[in-house]
Amino acid sequence: MGIKHCNNTNDFRVLAKKRVPSPIFHYIDGGADDEITLKQNTEAFEKCDLIPNVLKGVEDIDISVSVMGKKIELPLFFSPIALQRLFHHDGERAVGNVAEQFGTFFGISSLGTVSIEEIGASFSCPKIFQLYVHKDKGLNENMIEKCIENNFDVIALTVDTIVGGNRERDLKTGFTSPPKLTLNSFMSFASHPYWTFNYLFGERFSLPQLQDYVKEGTDIKVSIGDYFSTMLNQNMNWKDAENINKKWGKQFCLKGIMSVEDAKKAVDIGATAIMVSNHGGRQLDGSRSPFDQLSEIVDAVGDRVDVICDGGIRRGTHVLKALSVGAKACSGGRMYLYPLAAGGEAGVKRAMFLMKKEIERDMQLMGCKSISELGRHNIKFR
Ligand SMILES: Cc1cc2nc3c(=O)[nH]c(=O)nc-3n(C[C@H](O)[C@H](O)[C@H](O)COP(=O)(O)O)c2cc1C
C-alpha cells in the first residue's frame, strides 16, 4: 500500500508505522501516561452531532477564514512540531511547500530542524514561530530577534510544557534527540534501510534554532521529556509572557490554554490569539480535551481574541464541529505527521488535499456557503 491508497488519517498512520523505525513512529503517535487524554481529544468530537440544512444552493462555497491577521484558504493549519527531519528527510521543507500550496499557516517549532532564516527566505505562506522559553535568556532573545528579522507573522508561546510529560512509549523505545542506537531499537533501524540511509548519509541532523546555545538535543542525546524539564524555564509566568509580547509586537498567540481564567489573562496581557490545546495529549494526561473546553472559552473571550482549537482533528467534520462551537480555525499535528512519515511532501500534500475536500464536501452537505454560516444552531450534544 502506498500513499495513493491512503484515504484518511488512519490510513496514513498505518503506513507511517511501516515506513519509519519504531522509536520514531511511537514518538509521533504516543501520549503521556495512560494516553487517556490523547484518545479523548478525538473522541470528544464524537459526542455531538451536526444538524444540516438543505436546499441552500451550495455549488459555490468559500472555506477561507481570517485568523491571526491573515486570510487562510481553509480553516485548518499546521501546528508546530519538533524534529521533523527525523520523520522524513525533507522535514519542514516538505511541510512548508504544502502550506504554501494550500495557502495556510505553517507552524515552526523552537525544536525545528530547518533554520528560521531558511524558512523565512523560502516560504511566503503565513508563518508562526513556536517559542519554548529556555533558561538561557540569550537564546530566547535570539529566537525572537530572528523571527523579527525574517518577517515571521506570529509567535506562539507554548505554555503547557513547563516540565516534560511522562511519555512512556519513549521510555520503552529509548527515543532521544538525536536518536541513539540501542540493542532494542537496532532491529528497527536495520529493517528500515531507506530511513536509516537518509539519516546516516543525508544532511546532518541538527536543531538550528538552538545549537549555538545548547548542546542537548544535537550533540548530547536527550529524551524530549528530559529536555523540557532541564532546559526550559520552570519559573516562566504571565509577566514573562507579557514581556515577550512587547518585544515581539506583532500577532501573539498563547499555545496550550485550557481554562477560562487563563484565557482571560491572555487577553489582559494583549495576546491576539489562543490555541486551546493540551499538546496533543503528550503532557498532562487526564486533562480535558480542547474541543470539550471550547464553548466556555469562546463565550468568555471569543470576541476579543482568535480562539483556535488544536488537537484530536482527524476528519473534516471535526473541523466543522469546532467552528460551529465558535473556533476561528483549527490546527493539528498528527494529521500531517503520519503523512510526512509515510511519504514526505507527497504524503502531506495528499493528506491536505483530502482534508480540504472533506471540509468542502461537508460544508455543502451542511448547507453552508461560507464558514460564517456555521454556528451553535447546527450542532447538538447528546
Ligand atoms: C511529534 C510531535 C511533536 C510536537 N512538537 C511540538 C513542539 O515542538 N512545540 C509545540 O508547541 N507543540 C508540539 N507538539 C504539539 C502540537 O503542536 C499540537 O499541539 C498537537 O500535535 C495537537 O494534537 P494532534 O496531534 O492530535 O493534532 C508536538 C506534537 C507531536 C505529535
Coordinates of C-alpha atoms in Angstrom, one line a residue, residues 17 55 118 149 171-172 294 330-331 342 371:
K17 CA 4.1 2.7 11.2
L55 CA -31.8 23.2 -0.4
E118 CA 16.0 29.4 5.6
E149 CA 14.4 39.8 11.1
L171 CA 11.0 5.4 27.7
K172 CA 10.2 1.9 26.3
L294 CA -14.0 25.3 23.6
C330 CA -8.3 24.6 13.8
S331 CA -4.8 23.2 13.9
A342 CA 4.5 7.8 5.3
I371 CA -17.7 29.4 7.4

